[in-house]
Amino acid sequence: MNRRSFLRAATGAAGATLLRPDGVWGNTSTPADLLLRGALVYDGTGAPPFEADVAVAADRIAAVGRKLGVAGEVFDLRGLALAPGFIDIHSHTDRALLVNARADSKVRQGVTTEVAGQDGSSMGPWTDERLARIQSEFRDAWGIRIDFRDLGGFFTRLEAQPPAVNLASMVGAGTVRGYVIGEEDRPATDEELARMVALVEQALQQGACGLSSGLEYVPGASATREELVALAVPLRGTGLPYASHIRNEEDGLFGAIEEALHVGRRAGVPVQVSHLKAQGRRNWWKAAPALGMLESARAAGVDVAFDCYPYVAYSTDLGGLFPVWARLGGTSAFLARLEDAALRPRIEAAVRDKVERLGSWDAVQITQARSPALSWATGRRLGELAAERRTEPYELLVWIIREDRDRTGMV
């Protein structure tokens, strides 16, 4: 029996009310490889915890109850809590699992299943040019060989070298757009859209568990509503969701939510609004109306849900401090706009407004820089770095973006 079945079945096993008079749920006739003895079991349903043994045979929970007997390996968990593994439904560790299959940071939090391919970006499909860049990156940084170019190949690689966690992946609408159109900021032609739809269909056949979009990122930000609907149509009837990092989580929150709902209605598919938030103090009042929009849509028949994270920071690219319009067209176009005297004041004003909503320049912490020459900035806050270097924070930000070619991370 898998973990999901255990969640359902163990509900009746809470407290002293087990499924059988002898206080055992499951099959005790199957020899157990592993016995977890005397744990306080939280079954994941919200029911009160109960003390029990849990027997595991192969990779399945075989039985739950008291005094189950012996097994090949026994762990005494008296005084400890035991729960089914957590499912991280919005994960970005698809790349990381190729570097560290132990997945320590997730396993130590109790995560056993992850859903990756989020925010419009997935491990393929990749063009020859994109594949060459990724191969170079993995080879130079970690000495790892990348021998696949689509999700089917990625899944095959994971099956050959299984990580410590289970992994499912969506196909990224941004990745698909990048494969067909590149980073050009324009609508797809009919022929290009047909090719993109075919790539989504292929990814679903290879095992993708849905379609994701990242509409604040390049190239996903260039997608029209009609493009998103067309890419989501192959999901119809499968039960698989369209998950969206919506186009705006700040001043334009309501319109961005409506766009996600529009895709769900037109394509006839479930919708997942990723990491729902009303960002910036001036937008906090929008949280309740945003929830109201989702509740009204559900009442009207749209299968929509959302997720959120339980902390007040977010992790993304440092370039995310700049307005989307300034980043459209890819890195070269973005860097050129930073040098455009006619655009510079407008860009700077937008960035300063964003930082003011975040609180201050010290609210921005650099998490990684690709260029070794910028290693001194990793882990530091923009405000304190600017003070140390006796420069203006905005000018330092632009300089880092240029030096690292917009590959710097922040939280």
Coordinates of C-alpha atoms in Angstrom, one line a residue:
M1 CA 0.0 0.0 0.0
N2 CA 1.4 3.4 -0.9
R3 CA 1.5 6.5 1.3
R4 CA -1.7 8.1 -0.1
S5 CA -3.7 4.9 0.6
F6 CA -2.2 4.9 4.1
L7 CA -3.5 8.5 4.7
R8 CA -7.0 7.4 3.8
A9 CA -7.0 4.1 5.6
A10 CA -5.2 5.2 8.7
T11 CA -8.0 7.7 9.6
G12 CA -9.9 4.9 11.3
A13 CA -6.9 3.8 13.1
A14 CA -6.7 6.9 15.3
G15 CA -6.7 6.4 19.1
A16 CA -7.9 3.0 20.1
T17 CA -10.3 2.6 17.2
L18 CA -8.3 0.4 14.8
L19 CA -9.9 -1.4 11.9
R20 CA -9.7 -4.9 13.5
P21 CA -10.6 -6.1 17.0
D22 CA -7.0 -7.1 17.6
G23 CA -5.8 -3.5 17.1
V24 CA -4.1 -4.0 13.7
W25 CA -4.6 -2.4 10.4
G26 CA -3.2 -4.0 7.3
N27 CA -1.6 -7.4 6.5
T28 CA 0.6 -8.9 9.2
S29 CA 1.2 -12.1 7.2
T30 CA 3.6 -10.4 4.8
P31 CA 7.1 -10.5 6.3
A32 CA 8.2 -7.0 7.2
D33 CA 11.6 -5.7 6.2
L34 CA 11.4 -2.8 8.6
L35 CA 9.5 -2.3 11.9
L36 CA 9.1 1.2 13.4
R37 CA 8.3 0.4 17.0
G38 CA 6.2 2.5 19.4
A39 CA 6.0 5.8 17.6
L40 CA 3.4 8.5 18.1
V41 CA 1.7 8.3 14.7
Y42 CA 0.3 11.3 13.0
D43 CA -1.6 9.9 10.0
G44 CA -1.9 13.2 8.1
T45 CA -5.7 13.4 8.3
G46 CA -5.9 15.8 11.2
A47 CA -7.1 13.0 13.5
P48 CA -5.5 12.8 17.0
P49 CA -2.1 11.0 17.1
F50 CA -2.0 7.4 18.4
E51 CA 0.8 5.1 19.6
A52 CA 1.5 2.3 17.2
D53 CA 4.1 0.2 15.4
V54 CA 4.4 0.6 11.6
A55 CA 5.6 -2.4 9.5
V56 CA 7.1 -1.8 6.0
A57 CA 7.5 -4.5 3.4
A58 CA 9.6 -3.6 0.3
D59 CA 8.6 0.1 -0.3
R60 CA 5.0 -0.2 1.0
I61 CA 3.4 0.3 4.4
A62 CA 2.2 -3.3 5.3
A63 CA 0.6 -2.8 8.7
V64 CA -0.1 -0.4 11.5
G65 CA -0.9 -1.4 15.0
R66 CA 0.4 -2.4 18.4
K67 CA 3.0 -5.1 19.0
L68 CA 3.3 -6.2 15.4
G69 CA 6.1 -8.7 16.0
V70 CA 9.5 -8.8 14.4
A71 CA 11.2 -7.7 11.1
G72 CA 14.5 -7.7 9.4
E73 CA 15.3 -4.3 10.9
V74 CA 13.7 -2.7 14.0
F75 CA 13.9 0.9 15.1
D76 CA 12.7 1.9 18.6
L77 CA 10.7 5.2 18.1
R78 CA 9.2 5.4 21.5
G79 CA 9.0 9.1 22.4
L80 CA 9.3 10.2 18.8
A81 CA 6.6 11.2 16.2
L82 CA 6.1 9.4 12.9
A83 CA 4.1 10.7 9.9
P84 CA 3.7 9.9 6.2
G85 CA 6.1 11.8 4.0
F86 CA 5.2 15.4 3.1
I87 CA 4.5 16.3 -0.6
D88 CA 6.2 19.5 -1.7
I89 CA 3.8 20.6 -4.5
H90 CA 5.9 23.5 -5.7
S91 CA 9.6 22.5 -5.9
H92 CA 12.6 23.7 -7.9
T93 CA 15.0 20.9 -7.1
D94 CA 14.8 19.2 -10.5
R95 CA 18.3 20.4 -11.3
A96 CA 19.6 20.0 -7.7
L97 CA 18.7 16.3 -7.6
L98 CA 21.2 15.6 -10.4
V99 CA 23.9 17.3 -8.2
N100 CA 22.9 15.8 -4.8
A101 CA 20.6 12.8 -5.1
R102 CA 20.5 12.6 -1.2
A103 CA 18.2 15.6 -1.2
D104 CA 19.3 16.3 2.4
S105 CA 17.5 19.6 2.7
K106 CA 14.2 18.1 1.8
V107 CA 14.5 14.7 3.5
R108 CA 15.4 16.4 6.8
Q109 CA 12.1 18.3 6.6
G110 CA 10.1 15.1 6.1
V111 CA 9.6 15.7 2.3
T112 CA 9.4 12.5 0.3
T113 CA 7.7 13.6 -2.9
E114 CA 8.3 16.8 -4.9
V115 CA 6.5 18.3 -7.9
A116 CA 9.0 20.3 -10.0
G117 CA 8.9 21.9 -13.4
Q118 CA 7.4 25.0 -11.8
D119 CA 7.0 28.6 -12.9
G120 CA 7.2 27.8 -16.6
S121 CA 10.6 26.1 -16.4
S122 CA 11.3 22.4 -16.8
M123 CA 14.1 20.1 -17.6
G124 CA 13.4 20.2 -21.3
P125 CA 12.6 20.3 -24.1
W126 CA 15.8 22.0 -25.1
T127 CA 17.2 23.2 -28.4
D128 CA 20.8 22.3 -29.4
E129 CA 22.0 25.7 -28.3
R130 CA 20.2 25.5 -24.9
L131 CA 21.4 21.9 -24.3
A132 CA 25.0 23.0 -25.0
R133 CA 24.7 25.8 -22.4
I134 CA 23.3 23.5 -19.8
Q135 CA 25.9 20.8 -20.5
S136 CA 28.6 23.4 -20.1
E137 CA 27.1 24.7 -16.9
F138 CA 26.8 21.3 -15.2
R139 CA 30.2 20.2 -16.4
D140 CA 32.0 23.3 -15.3
A141 CA 30.2 23.6 -11.9
W142 CA 29.8 20.0 -10.8
G143 CA 31.5 17.7 -13.3
I144 CA 28.2 16.2 -14.2
R145 CA 27.3 15.0 -17.7
I146 CA 23.9 15.9 -19.1
D147 CA 22.8 13.3 -21.7
F148 CA 19.2 14.2 -22.2
R149 CA 17.2 17.0 -23.8
D150 CA 13.6 16.5 -22.8
L151 CA 11.5 15.3 -19.8
G152 CA 11.4 11.7 -21.0
G153 CA 15.2 11.6 -20.9
F154 CA 15.3 13.4 -17.5
F155 CA 12.9 10.8 -16.0
T156 CA 15.0 8.0 -17.5
R157 CA 18.1 9.5 -15.9
L158 CA 16.4 9.7 -12.5
E159 CA 15.2 6.1 -12.8
A160 CA 18.8 5.0 -13.5
Q161 CA 20.1 7.1 -10.6
P162 CA 17.2 7.3 -8.1
P163 CA 17.2 10.3 -5.8
A164 CA 16.1 10.0 -2.1
V165 CA 12.8 11.6 -2.9
N166 CA 10.1 10.8 -5.4
L167 CA 9.9 13.4 -8.2
A168 CA 7.1 14.5 -10.6
S169 CA 7.5 17.3 -13.0
M170 CA 5.3 19.6 -15.0
V171 CA 6.3 20.8 -18.4
G172 CA 7.1 24.5 -18.5
A173 CA 5.3 26.8 -20.9
G174 CA 8.3 29.1 -20.9
T175 CA 10.6 26.3 -21.7
V176 CA 8.4 25.3 -24.6
R177 CA 8.2 28.9 -25.9
G178 CA 12.0 29.2 -25.6
Y179 CA 12.4 26.0 -27.7
V180 CA 10.2 27.3 -30.5
I181 CA 10.6 31.1 -30.4
G182 CA 13.5 31.8 -28.2
E183 CA 13.4 35.0 -26.1
E184 CA 11.8 37.3 -28.7
D185 CA 9.1 39.4 -27.3
R186 CA 6.2 38.8 -29.7
P187 CA 3.1 36.6 -30.1
A188 CA 3.5 33.1 -31.6
T189 CA 2.5 32.6 -35.2
D190 CA -0.1 29.9 -35.9
E191 CA 2.7 27.5 -37.0
E192 CA 4.8 28.2 -33.9
L193 CA 1.8 27.7 -31.6
A194 CA 1.1 24.3 -33.3
R195 CA 4.7 23.3 -32.6
M196 CA 4.4 24.4 -29.0
V197 CA 1.2 22.4 -28.5
A198 CA 2.8 19.3 -30.0
L199 CA 5.7 19.7 -27.5
V200 CA 3.3 19.9 -24.6
E201 CA 1.5 16.8 -25.8
Q202 CA 4.8 15.0 -26.2
A203 CA 5.8 15.9 -22.6
L204 CA 2.5 14.6 -21.3
Q205 CA 3.1 11.3 -23.0
Q206 CA 6.6 11.2 -21.4
G207 CA 5.0 11.6 -18.0
A208 CA 4.7 15.3 -17.3
C209 CA 2.1 15.9 -14.5
G210 CA 0.8 19.2 -15.8
L211 CA 1.7 22.5 -17.4
S212 CA 3.3 25.4 -15.6
S213 CA 3.7 29.0 -16.6
G214 CA 6.0 31.8 -15.2
L215 CA 4.5 35.0 -16.5
E216 CA 6.9 37.4 -14.6
Y217 CA 9.9 35.7 -16.3
V218 CA 11.4 35.8 -19.8
P219 CA 10.3 34.3 -22.1
G220 CA 7.0 33.3 -20.4
A221 CA 6.1 37.0 -20.0
S222 CA 5.7 37.3 -23.7
A223 CA 2.9 34.7 -23.9
T224 CA -0.7 35.9 -24.6
R225 CA -3.8 34.6 -23.0
E226 CA -4.6 32.8 -26.2
E227 CA -1.2 31.1 -26.3
L228 CA -1.7 29.9 -22.7
V229 CA -5.1 28.5 -23.4
A230 CA -3.9 26.6 -26.4
L231 CA -1.0 25.1 -24.5
A232 CA -3.4 24.0 -21.7
V233 CA -5.9 22.3 -23.9
P234 CA -3.9 19.0 -24.1
L235 CA -4.5 18.7 -20.3
R236 CA -8.3 18.6 -20.8
G237 CA -9.8 15.4 -19.6
T238 CA -6.6 14.2 -17.9
G239 CA -7.2 15.8 -14.5
L240 CA -3.7 17.4 -14.7
P241 CA -3.5 21.0 -13.7
Y242 CA -2.3 24.3 -15.3
A243 CA -0.2 25.9 -12.5
S244 CA 0.7 29.5 -12.9
H245 CA 3.2 31.9 -11.4
I246 CA 0.8 34.7 -12.3
R247 CA 1.7 37.8 -14.3
N248 CA 1.7 40.2 -11.3
E249 CA 1.6 39.6 -7.6
E250 CA 1.5 43.2 -6.6
D251 CA -0.5 46.2 -8.1
G252 CA -1.9 44.0 -10.9
L253 CA -2.9 41.0 -8.7
F254 CA -6.6 40.9 -9.5
G255 CA -6.0 41.0 -13.3
A256 CA -3.4 38.3 -13.0
I257 CA -5.7 36.0 -11.1
E258 CA -8.4 36.6 -13.6
E259 CA -6.0 35.6 -16.4
A260 CA -5.3 32.3 -14.7
L261 CA -9.0 31.6 -14.2
H262 CA -9.6 32.5 -17.9
V263 CA -7.1 29.9 -19.0
G264 CA -8.9 27.3 -16.8
R265 CA -12.3 28.2 -18.1
R266 CA -11.4 28.3 -21.7
A267 CA -9.2 25.2 -21.7
G268 CA -11.4 23.3 -19.4
V269 CA -8.7 22.3 -17.0
P270 CA -7.9 22.6 -13.2
V271 CA -6.0 25.7 -12.2
Q272 CA -3.3 26.1 -9.5
V273 CA -2.3 29.6 -8.6
S274 CA 1.3 29.3 -7.4
H275 CA 2.5 31.0 -4.2
L276 CA -0.5 33.3 -3.9
K277 CA 0.5 36.6 -2.3
A278 CA -0.4 40.3 -2.2
Q279 CA 3.1 41.8 -2.3
G280 CA 4.0 45.1 -0.8
R281 CA 2.4 46.9 2.1
R282 CA 0.1 49.0 -0.2
N283 CA -1.3 45.7 -1.6
W284 CA -1.9 43.8 1.6
W285 CA -5.6 44.7 1.6
K286 CA -6.0 42.7 -1.6
A287 CA -5.5 39.4 0.1
A288 CA -9.1 38.9 1.2
P289 CA -10.6 40.0 -2.2
A290 CA -8.1 37.7 -4.0
L291 CA -9.4 34.8 -2.0
G292 CA -12.9 35.9 -2.7
M293 CA -12.2 35.7 -6.5
L294 CA -11.0 32.1 -6.1
E295 CA -13.9 31.1 -4.0
S296 CA -16.4 32.7 -6.4
A297 CA -14.7 30.9 -9.3
R298 CA -15.0 27.6 -7.5
A299 CA -18.6 28.2 -6.8
A300 CA -19.1 28.9 -10.6
G301 CA -17.5 25.6 -11.5
V302 CA -13.8 26.4 -12.0
D303 CA -11.6 23.8 -10.5
V304 CA -9.1 26.2 -8.9
A305 CA -6.8 26.0 -5.9
F306 CA -3.8 27.8 -4.7
D307 CA -0.7 27.3 -2.6
C308 CA 1.4 29.7 -0.5
Y309 CA 4.6 29.5 1.6
P310 CA 4.7 30.1 5.3
Y311 CA 7.3 32.9 5.4
V312 CA 7.6 36.5 4.4
A313 CA 10.4 36.3 1.9
Y314 CA 10.6 35.0 -1.6
S315 CA 13.4 33.6 -3.7
T316 CA 14.0 34.6 -7.3
D317 CA 16.5 36.2 -9.7
L318 CA 18.0 39.6 -8.8
G319 CA 16.7 40.8 -12.1
G320 CA 13.2 40.4 -10.6
L321 CA 13.7 43.8 -9.0
F322 CA 13.4 45.3 -12.5
P323 CA 10.0 45.8 -14.3
V324 CA 9.0 43.0 -16.6
W325 CA 8.9 45.3 -19.7
A326 CA 12.6 46.1 -19.1
R327 CA 13.6 42.4 -19.2
L328 CA 11.5 41.3 -22.2
G329 CA 13.5 39.9 -25.1
G330 CA 16.2 38.2 -23.1
T331 CA 19.5 39.2 -21.4
S332 CA 21.0 41.1 -24.2
A333 CA 17.9 43.3 -24.6
F334 CA 17.7 43.8 -20.9
L335 CA 21.3 44.9 -20.6
A336 CA 20.9 47.2 -23.6
R337 CA 17.9 49.0 -21.9
L338 CA 20.0 49.6 -18.8
E339 CA 22.4 51.6 -21.0
D340 CA 19.6 53.5 -22.8
A341 CA 19.7 57.1 -21.5
A342 CA 16.0 57.6 -22.5
L343 CA 14.9 54.5 -20.5
R344 CA 17.2 54.7 -17.5
P345 CA 15.2 57.1 -15.4
R346 CA 12.0 55.1 -15.9
I347 CA 13.7 51.8 -15.0
E348 CA 15.4 53.3 -11.9
A349 CA 12.1 54.8 -10.7
A350 CA 10.4 51.4 -11.0
V351 CA 13.2 49.6 -9.2
R352 CA 13.2 52.1 -6.3
D353 CA 9.4 51.8 -6.0
K354 CA 9.8 48.0 -5.8
V355 CA 12.5 48.2 -3.1
E356 CA 10.4 50.7 -1.1
R357 CA 7.6 48.1 -1.1
L358 CA 10.1 45.5 0.1
G359 CA 11.2 47.8 2.9
S360 CA 14.7 48.8 2.1
W361 CA 17.8 47.8 0.2
D362 CA 18.8 45.6 3.2
A363 CA 15.7 43.5 2.5
V364 CA 17.5 42.2 -0.6
Q365 CA 20.0 39.5 0.0
I366 CA 22.1 38.0 -2.7
T367 CA 22.0 34.2 -2.6
Q368 CA 24.3 33.3 -5.5
A369 CA 26.3 34.8 -8.3
R370 CA 27.5 32.7 -11.3
S371 CA 30.6 34.8 -11.9
P372 CA 33.5 33.8 -9.5
A373 CA 34.5 37.5 -9.5
L374 CA 31.3 38.2 -7.6
S375 CA 31.7 35.6 -4.9
W376 CA 32.2 38.3 -2.3
A377 CA 28.6 39.3 -2.7
T378 CA 27.0 36.0 -2.0
G379 CA 25.1 36.0 1.3
R380 CA 25.3 39.7 1.6
R381 CA 22.6 42.4 1.6
L382 CA 22.6 45.1 -1.1
G383 CA 22.3 47.9 1.4
E384 CA 25.3 46.9 3.5
L385 CA 27.4 46.1 0.4
A386 CA 26.7 49.6 -1.0
A387 CA 27.6 51.2 2.3
E388 CA 30.9 49.2 2.5
R389 CA 31.8 50.1 -1.1
R390 CA 30.6 53.7 -0.6
T391 CA 28.3 53.6 -3.6
E392 CA 24.6 54.1 -4.2
P393 CA 22.6 50.8 -3.9
Y394 CA 20.9 51.2 -7.2
E395 CA 24.2 51.7 -9.0
L396 CA 25.6 48.7 -7.3
L397 CA 22.6 46.6 -8.3
V398 CA 23.0 47.6 -12.0
W399 CA 26.7 46.9 -11.9
I400 CA 26.1 43.4 -10.4
I401 CA 23.4 42.7 -13.1
R402 CA 25.9 43.7 -15.8
E403 CA 28.8 41.8 -14.4
D404 CA 26.9 38.6 -13.9
R405 CA 24.8 39.0 -17.0
D406 CA 21.5 38.8 -15.0
R407 CA 22.3 35.4 -13.5
T408 CA 22.4 36.4 -9.8
G409 CA 19.9 35.0 -7.3
M410 CA 18.3 36.9 -4.4
V411 CA 15.9 36.3 -1.5

